Tab-separated table of C-alpha atoms in Angstrom:
chain	number	residue	atom	x	y	z
A	1	MET	CA	157.647	92.533	133.915
A	2	GLU	CA	157.900	94.413	131.103
A	3	SER	CA	155.933	96.813	129.095
A	4	GLY	CA	155.180	95.498	125.994
A	5	ARG	CA	152.610	93.554	125.677
A	6	ASP	CA	154.029	91.130	124.481
A	7	THR	CA	155.346	90.543	127.904
A	8	HIS	CA	151.825	90.759	129.682
A	9	ARG	CA	150.697	87.893	127.679
A	10	GLU	CA	153.308	85.813	128.328
A	11	ALA	CA	153.372	86.798	132.154
A	12	ASP	CA	149.144	86.109	131.650
A	13	ARG	CA	150.109	81.974	130.602
A	14	ASP	CA	152.402	82.566	133.608
A	15	MET	CA	149.890	83.446	135.911
A	16	ASP	CA	146.788	81.034	134.720
A	17	ARG	CA	149.535	78.450	134.806
A	18	ASP	CA	150.228	78.950	138.403
A	19	ARG	CA	146.909	79.265	139.129
A	20	GLU	CA	146.429	75.557	137.673
A	21	PRO	CA	146.093	72.230	140.665
A	22	GLU	CA	149.018	69.845	140.465
A	23	PRO	CA	148.249	66.639	141.103
A	24	CYS	CA	149.606	66.115	144.947
A	25	PRO	CA	148.065	63.934	147.711
A	26	GLU	CA	145.705	66.445	149.674
A	27	PRO	CA	147.912	67.934	152.773
A	28	PRO	CA	146.792	66.639	156.923
A	29	ARG	CA	144.220	68.856	157.691
A	30	ALA	CA	145.085	71.270	161.029
A	31	ARG	CA	144.322	69.618	164.472
A	32	PRO	CA	141.045	70.191	166.220
A	33	GLY	CA	141.738	73.266	169.021
A	34	PRO	CA	143.305	76.741	168.803
A	35	THR	CA	145.609	77.031	165.923
A	36	ARG	CA	148.893	77.462	167.043
A	37	TRP	CA	151.170	80.625	166.124
A	38	GLY	CA	154.679	80.989	166.628
A	39	ILE	CA	155.959	85.049	165.918
A	40	CYS	CA	159.420	85.811	163.696
A	41	SER	CA	160.660	88.885	165.461
A	42	ALA	CA	159.295	90.687	168.483
A	43	GLY	CA	159.053	94.194	166.806
A	44	ALA	CA	156.501	96.913	166.105
A	45	ILE	CA	154.348	94.661	163.807
A	46	SER	CA	155.148	91.309	165.821
A	47	HIS	CA	153.443	93.016	168.851
A	48	ASP	CA	150.904	94.268	167.184
A	49	PHE	CA	149.779	91.370	165.402
A	50	ALA	CA	149.405	89.708	169.048
A	51	VAL	CA	147.596	92.497	170.207
A	52	ALA	CA	145.667	91.525	167.236
A	53	LEU	CA	145.462	87.813	168.497
A	54	GLN	CA	144.372	89.204	171.819
A	55	THR	CA	141.074	90.156	170.234
A	56	LEU	CA	139.674	86.273	168.833
A	57	PRO	CA	139.067	83.631	171.187
A	58	ALA	CA	141.421	82.030	172.759
A	59	THR	CA	139.768	78.293	171.636
A	60	GLU	CA	140.886	79.860	167.905
A	61	HIS	CA	143.712	80.814	168.651
A	62	THR	CA	146.657	81.201	170.739
A	63	VAL	CA	150.481	82.620	170.406
A	64	VAL	CA	153.212	79.321	171.878
A	65	ALA	CA	156.136	80.987	170.940
A	66	VAL	CA	158.091	83.686	169.610
A	67	ALA	CA	161.810	84.287	168.265
A	68	ALA	CA	164.391	87.024	168.121
A	69	ARG	CA	168.023	87.877	167.850
A	70	ASP	CA	168.288	89.439	170.696
A	71	LEU	CA	166.950	86.614	173.263
A	72	GLY	CA	165.763	89.493	175.788
A	73	ARG	CA	163.846	90.914	173.563
A	74	ALA	CA	162.038	88.046	172.623
A	75	GLN	CA	161.969	87.288	176.864
A	76	ASP	CA	160.103	90.858	176.805
A	77	PHE	CA	157.626	90.346	174.520
A	78	ALA	CA	156.980	86.724	175.567
A	79	ARG	CA	156.432	88.242	179.261
A	80	ARG	CA	153.640	90.740	177.921
A	81	PHE	CA	151.488	87.984	176.300
A	82	GLY	CA	152.138	85.152	177.862
A	83	VAL	CA	153.818	83.331	175.881
A	84	PRO	CA	154.673	80.109	176.977
A	85	ARG	CA	158.652	79.300	174.839
A	86	ALA	CA	160.634	82.865	173.672
A	87	TYR	CA	163.866	81.887	171.237
A	88	GLY	CA	166.846	83.453	170.490
A	89	SER	CA	166.848	81.894	166.885
A	90	TYR	CA	164.500	82.097	164.275
A	91	GLU	CA	166.201	78.105	163.749
A	92	GLU	CA	165.326	77.288	167.243
A	93	LEU	CA	161.386	78.759	166.162
A	94	ALA	CA	161.249	76.820	163.300
A	95	GLU	CA	162.441	73.585	165.247
A	96	ASP	CA	159.260	73.731	167.986
A	97	PRO	CA	156.772	70.450	167.578
A	98	ASP	CA	154.250	72.267	168.309
A	99	LEU	CA	153.042	75.626	166.353
A	100	ASP	CA	150.803	74.726	163.205
A	101	VAL	CA	152.251	78.634	161.348
A	102	VAL	CA	154.908	81.047	162.062
A	103	TYR	CA	153.386	84.741	161.551
A	104	VAL	CA	157.419	86.501	160.020
A	105	GLY	CA	157.154	90.214	160.527
A	106	THR	CA	161.367	90.069	160.146
A	107	VAL	CA	162.928	93.039	157.919
A	108	ASN	CA	161.734	92.880	154.219
A	109	SER	CA	165.607	91.827	153.120
A	110	THR	CA	165.115	88.479	155.638
A	111	HIS	CA	162.233	87.448	154.191
A	112	LEU	CA	163.704	85.331	152.116
A	113	SER	CA	165.968	83.450	154.412
A	114	THR	CA	163.880	83.202	157.006
A	115	GLY	CA	160.762	82.138	154.514
A	116	LEU	CA	162.951	79.239	153.242
A	117	LEU	CA	163.905	78.263	156.977
A	118	PHE	CA	160.006	77.883	157.943
A	119	LEU	CA	158.768	75.748	154.933
A	120	ARG	CA	161.697	73.742	154.732
A	121	ARG	CA	160.769	72.323	158.553
A	122	GLY	CA	157.166	71.667	157.129
A	123	ARG	CA	155.751	74.796	158.949
A	124	ALA	CA	152.857	77.302	157.717
A	125	VAL	CA	153.878	81.220	156.971
A	126	LEU	CA	152.281	84.191	157.257
A	127	MET	CA	154.369	86.677	155.703
A	128	GLU	CA	154.316	89.642	156.169
A	129	LYS	CA	153.735	91.993	153.244
A	130	PRO	CA	156.330	92.276	150.714
A	131	MET	CA	156.793	88.578	150.301
A	132	ALA	CA	160.355	89.375	149.052
A	133	LEU	CA	162.742	91.561	147.845
A	134	GLY	CA	162.042	90.877	144.192
A	135	ALA	CA	159.993	88.722	141.584
A	136	ARG	CA	162.926	86.294	141.849
A	137	GLU	CA	163.057	85.690	144.996
A	138	VAL	CA	159.176	85.706	145.471
A	139	ALA	CA	159.270	82.310	142.376
A	140	GLU	CA	161.822	81.496	145.274
A	141	LEU	CA	159.418	81.050	148.015
A	142	VAL	CA	155.943	80.101	145.861
A	143	ARG	CA	158.058	77.222	144.672
A	144	GLU	CA	159.609	76.477	147.599
A	145	ALA	CA	156.073	76.032	149.106
A	146	ARG	CA	154.081	74.691	146.743
A	147	GLU	CA	156.357	71.379	145.965
A	148	ARG	CA	156.509	71.212	150.361
A	149	ARG	CA	152.902	71.328	149.558
A	150	VAL	CA	153.385	73.775	153.311
A	151	PHE	CA	150.913	76.401	153.288
A	152	LEU	CA	152.490	80.682	152.726
A	153	MET	CA	150.141	83.378	152.348
A	154	GLU	CA	151.568	86.642	151.680
A	155	GLY	CA	149.959	89.477	154.117
A	156	PHE	CA	148.124	91.290	152.439
A	157	TRP	CA	145.327	92.279	155.186
A	158	THR	CA	143.860	94.652	153.195
A	159	ARG	CA	141.884	91.828	151.269
A	160	PHE	CA	140.046	90.167	155.009
A	161	PHE	CA	139.253	93.969	156.330
A	162	PRO	CA	134.879	93.578	155.762
A	163	ALA	CA	135.263	96.836	154.028
A	164	TRP	CA	137.190	95.475	151.624
A	165	ARG	CA	134.905	92.813	151.560
A	166	ARG	CA	131.835	94.424	151.039
A	167	LEU	CA	132.966	96.651	147.952
A	168	ARG	CA	133.624	93.376	146.332
A	169	SER	CA	130.104	92.167	147.299
A	170	LEU	CA	128.851	95.158	145.709
A	171	LEU	CA	131.204	94.414	142.629
A	172	SER	CA	130.115	90.923	142.042
A	173	GLY	CA	126.403	92.561	142.651
A	174	GLY	CA	126.785	94.847	139.605
A	175	ALA	CA	126.116	97.935	141.691
A	176	LEU	CA	128.875	99.600	140.234
A	177	GLY	CA	129.209	98.072	136.412
A	178	VAL	CA	132.215	97.263	135.453
A	179	PRO	CA	134.993	99.017	137.582
A	180	LEU	CA	137.058	101.719	135.202
A	181	VAL	CA	138.865	103.558	137.272
A	182	LEU	CA	140.708	103.366	140.457
A	183	ARG	CA	142.583	106.598	142.427
A	184	GLY	CA	144.592	106.852	145.584
A	185	SER	CA	147.360	107.434	147.187
A	186	LEU	CA	148.727	106.509	150.671
A	187	GLY	CA	151.691	108.691	152.559
A	188	PHE	CA	152.785	108.644	155.689
A	189	ASN	CA	156.200	110.580	157.322
A	190	LEU	CA	157.907	108.440	157.914
A	191	GLY	CA	161.254	109.634	158.330
A	192	GLY	CA	161.942	107.639	161.927
A	193	VAL	CA	161.866	104.109	160.043
A	194	PRO	CA	165.853	103.716	159.648
A	195	ARG	CA	165.315	100.596	157.351
A	196	LEU	CA	163.196	102.364	155.194
A	197	ARG	CA	165.996	104.570	153.795
A	198	SER	CA	168.158	101.714	153.019
A	199	PRO	CA	168.872	100.071	150.216
A	200	ALA	CA	170.465	97.050	151.681
A	201	LEU	CA	167.543	96.283	153.387
A	202	GLY	CA	164.510	96.258	150.993
A	203	GLY	CA	164.015	100.465	152.424
A	204	GLY	CA	161.824	102.314	149.909
A	205	VAL	CA	158.180	103.278	149.769
A	206	LEU	CA	157.682	101.045	146.667
A	207	LEU	CA	157.586	98.271	149.127
A	208	ASP	CA	156.692	99.590	151.882
A	209	LEU	CA	154.206	101.274	150.729
A	210	GLY	CA	153.006	99.993	146.707
A	211	GLY	CA	152.039	96.912	147.232
A	212	TYR	CA	148.748	97.657	148.893
A	213	GLY	CA	147.998	100.015	145.671
A	214	LEU	CA	149.290	97.207	143.338
A	215	GLN	CA	147.288	93.892	144.529
A	216	MET	CA	144.608	96.948	145.121
A	217	ALA	CA	144.464	97.450	141.038
A	218	LEU	CA	144.993	93.935	140.547
A	219	ALA	CA	141.738	92.246	142.250
A	220	LEU	CA	139.562	95.264	141.459
A	221	LEU	CA	140.555	96.057	138.011
A	222	GLY	CA	142.513	92.659	136.767
A	223	GLY	CA	139.815	90.523	135.661
A	224	GLY	CA	140.836	90.219	132.573
A	225	GLY	CA	144.654	89.830	133.509
A	226	PRO	CA	147.935	91.605	134.848
A	227	PRO	CA	147.862	95.443	133.093
A	228	THR	CA	149.144	95.744	129.998
A	229	LEU	CA	150.839	98.880	130.562
A	230	LEU	CA	152.736	100.508	133.883
A	231	ARG	CA	154.345	103.723	134.473
A	232	ALA	CA	156.226	104.578	136.929
A	233	HIS	CA	157.893	108.056	137.534
A	234	GLY	CA	159.092	109.732	141.750
A	235	VAL	CA	161.940	111.238	143.487
A	236	LEU	CA	164.235	109.211	145.314
A	237	HIS	CA	165.665	109.677	148.846
A	238	PRO	CA	169.116	110.458	149.053
A	239	THR	CA	170.248	107.179	150.205
A	240	GLY	CA	168.812	105.458	146.926
A	241	VAL	CA	165.276	104.457	148.448
A	242	ASP	CA	162.328	106.028	146.594
A	243	GLU	CA	161.112	108.873	148.512
A	244	SER	CA	157.822	109.122	146.760
A	245	VAL	CA	156.509	107.674	143.590
A	246	SER	CA	153.115	107.917	141.249
A	247	VAL	CA	152.213	104.935	139.447
A	248	THR	CA	149.741	104.505	136.560
A	249	LEU	CA	148.768	101.213	135.366
A	250	GLU	CA	146.426	99.804	132.741
A	251	PHE	CA	144.284	96.825	132.193
A	252	PRO	CA	142.740	94.947	129.451
A	253	GLY	CA	139.101	96.231	128.802
A	254	ARG	CA	140.424	100.371	128.838
A	255	ALA	CA	140.866	100.162	132.970
A	256	LEU	CA	143.166	102.933	134.475
A	257	ALA	CA	144.459	103.241	137.938
A	258	ALA	CA	145.896	105.746	138.901
A	259	LEU	CA	147.798	105.372	142.476
A	260	THR	CA	150.507	107.830	144.893
A	261	PHE	CA	153.040	106.369	147.673
A	262	SER	CA	154.854	108.615	149.751
A	263	MET	CA	157.226	107.465	153.253
A	264	VAL	CA	157.916	111.853	153.787
A	265	ALA	CA	155.007	113.263	153.203
A	266	GLU	CA	150.976	112.488	154.713
A	267	LEU	CA	148.416	111.976	152.457
A	268	PRO	CA	144.959	111.082	153.153
A	269	GLY	CA	144.987	107.006	151.808
A	270	ALA	CA	141.595	107.525	150.314
A	271	ALA	CA	141.032	105.613	147.193
A	272	GLU	CA	137.983	105.374	144.856
A	273	LEU	CA	136.695	102.868	142.704
A	274	GLY	CA	134.650	103.908	139.618
A	275	GLY	CA	132.222	102.761	136.604
A	276	PRO	CA	129.066	102.958	134.840
A	277	ARG	CA	126.613	102.607	137.314
A	278	GLY	CA	128.399	104.866	140.443
A	279	TRP	CA	131.313	104.533	142.320
A	280	ALA	CA	132.526	103.390	145.814
A	281	GLN	CA	134.913	105.269	148.139
A	282	PHE	CA	137.512	104.384	150.730
A	283	PRO	CA	137.152	107.830	152.623
A	284	SER	CA	141.197	107.477	154.362
A	285	HIS	CA	143.515	104.023	155.085
A	286	MET	CA	142.557	102.606	152.006
A	287	ASN	CA	145.215	99.475	152.843
A	288	CYS	CA	143.002	98.995	156.565
A	289	PRO	CA	139.474	100.572	155.720
A	290	THR	CA	136.980	101.105	158.113
A	291	GLU	CA	134.549	102.852	156.680
A	292	LEU	CA	132.862	102.155	152.870
A	293	LEU	CA	131.291	105.782	151.066
A	294	TRP	CA	129.009	104.066	147.892
A	295	GLY	CA	125.685	105.387	146.854
A	296	GLY	CA	125.515	108.613	148.915
A	297	HIS	CA	125.538	106.949	151.607
A	298	LEU	CA	128.356	105.607	154.069
A	299	GLU	CA	128.752	102.060	155.942
A	300	GLN	CA	131.223	101.873	159.289
A	301	PHE	CA	132.722	99.247	160.447
A	302	PRO	CA	134.118	98.982	163.659
A	303	LEU	CA	137.126	97.299	164.614
A	304	PRO	CA	137.671	95.809	168.347
A	305	PRO	CA	139.496	98.042	170.526
A	306	PRO	CA	142.836	97.169	171.449
A	307	ALA	CA	143.698	95.896	174.883
A	308	GLU	CA	146.820	97.927	174.918
A	309	PRO	CA	148.841	100.778	172.586
A	310	LEU	CA	149.289	100.101	168.673
A	311	ASN	CA	152.212	101.010	166.224
A	312	PHE	CA	149.858	101.111	163.510
A	313	PRO	CA	147.190	103.126	163.099
A	314	HIS	CA	143.833	100.386	162.764
A	315	SER	CA	146.775	96.889	163.526
A	316	THR	CA	144.376	94.932	165.534
A	317	GLY	CA	142.224	94.418	161.625
A	318	LEU	CA	145.547	92.041	161.542
A	319	ARG	CA	142.991	89.311	163.057
A	320	TYR	CA	140.742	89.113	159.913
A	321	GLU	CA	144.052	87.654	158.542
A	322	ALA	CA	144.515	85.145	160.840
A	323	GLN	CA	141.147	84.103	160.849
A	324	HIS	CA	141.526	83.810	157.058
A	325	VAL	CA	144.429	81.462	157.765
A	326	ARG	CA	143.095	79.204	160.342
A	327	GLU	CA	140.263	78.995	157.971
A	328	CYS	CA	142.761	77.633	154.820
A	329	LEU	CA	144.299	75.289	157.818
A	330	LEU	CA	141.230	73.528	158.728
A	331	GLN	CA	140.291	73.216	155.513
A	332	GLY	CA	143.824	71.746	153.767
A	333	LEU	CA	145.014	74.220	151.598
A	334	THR	CA	148.646	75.352	151.479
A	335	GLU	CA	147.390	78.947	149.719
A	336	SER	CA	144.976	80.792	150.398
A	337	PRO	CA	141.799	81.291	147.865
A	338	GLU	CA	142.091	85.359	148.012
A	339	MET	CA	145.642	86.166	148.709
A	340	PRO	CA	147.225	83.694	145.673
A	341	LEU	CA	150.756	83.344	145.289
A	342	ALA	CA	149.832	83.408	141.761
A	343	GLU	CA	149.114	87.268	142.617
A	344	SER	CA	151.900	87.540	144.993
A	345	GLU	CA	154.019	87.310	142.255
A	346	VAL	CA	152.396	89.362	139.753
A	347	ILE	CA	152.512	91.590	142.276
A	348	ALA	CA	156.498	91.187	142.576
A	349	ARG	CA	156.991	91.726	139.219
A	350	LEU	CA	154.654	94.925	139.178
A	351	LEU	CA	157.853	96.146	141.711
A	352	ASP	CA	159.875	95.263	140.285
A	353	GLU	CA	159.461	97.112	136.661
A	354	ALA	CA	158.445	100.135	138.497
A	355	ARG	CA	162.033	100.376	140.460
A	356	ALA	CA	162.712	99.907	137.720
A	357	GLN	CA	161.211	102.856	135.821
A	358	LEU	CA	163.102	105.199	138.637
A	359	GLY	CA	166.549	103.922	137.951
A	360	LEU	CA	166.409	101.943	140.769
A	361	GLY	CA	168.697	98.475	140.892
A	362	PRO	CA	167.417	95.444	142.525
A	363	ALA	CA	166.127	95.761	145.479
A	364	GLY	CA	168.603	94.714	148.218
A	365	VAL	CA	172.040	95.149	146.467
A	366	THR	CA	173.599	98.375	147.547
A	367	THR	CA	175.721	100.872	145.072
A	368	GLY	CA	177.792	102.001	148.066
A	369	VAL	CA	175.291	102.899	150.571
A	370	THR	CA	175.649	102.853	154.324
A	371	ALA	CA	172.976	101.082	155.299
A	372	ASP	CA	171.165	101.733	158.570
A	373	PRO	CA	171.701	98.927	161.721
A	374	PRO	CA	169.542	95.669	160.705
A	375	SER	CA	166.928	95.633	163.475
A	376	ASP	CA	163.274	93.349	163.824
A	377	ARG	CA	160.552	94.881	161.916
């Protein structure tokens, strides 16, 4: 995405065109009974997704198969969660006839190839964010899903949390007036996660955490379209990935977002949204909020407790995006009305522009830097 206004008007037209329905036959609705999940990868985020599914009724959600590049890991995962089938390749999972949807929790650099594998087999896909490495890869996945009329959604779980939906309800009711300023920060000391230091694996803080803030700004301030201006600055890790980054976005109507992300420093994770009539705040965990402060009152939205320890904070909240995917499939939808593919494409373009301003090349392309060995996410 370029910073010039002409380019942004063209992006606006692209976004509108992407949202126009195509005259295609209506896809079949999902079968009655529980939604049958396949899980692609047996890594940390897939573990938490399986734990989150356990908080939902078994009559609505069930995991029927898991795949990893190492059969032993898939089998261990299957035993842990009572999954009937384990595969040692993603191709075997794609050929399983008893799946309704696949959750893809692999490393960033494999999202394009893995997503295409499942979409070309006609499998609905919930793709862990980021959708892929850059706007071109995201566009390829979106094009494949639309041409085949297969469901695809990027897993920005934030949009399905009750606290987020409460904020959107306040905005639609005019509680803050027209929102004009968003300020947020999200940071963790992630030095022990090798893939984040690897350019070849899509490492760096923007692809890992930055999308959360960008999707929030787009949803809360972007009613008039994508931003008209983006400015990014930050510092790089010795391996060449972005380590800590601040991004400023200007939107039509004089709305402004100021966002900071770090993969080496702990930050409070708060996000504040202000308008002429008042303000609201997620006091922490802006990516997975369970509290909302507004009008002098703190509203709490507790999560169900996990059946076993989680790898990431608030991971049982993954249940909400799983519920949404089930609702979409039961309605025969090929994309989410709350996390539409057009917005995934805009977010990818914003990430590309921010990375370019930091002097980074295309995500996933190395420039003489040794990558950490691949592994499931």
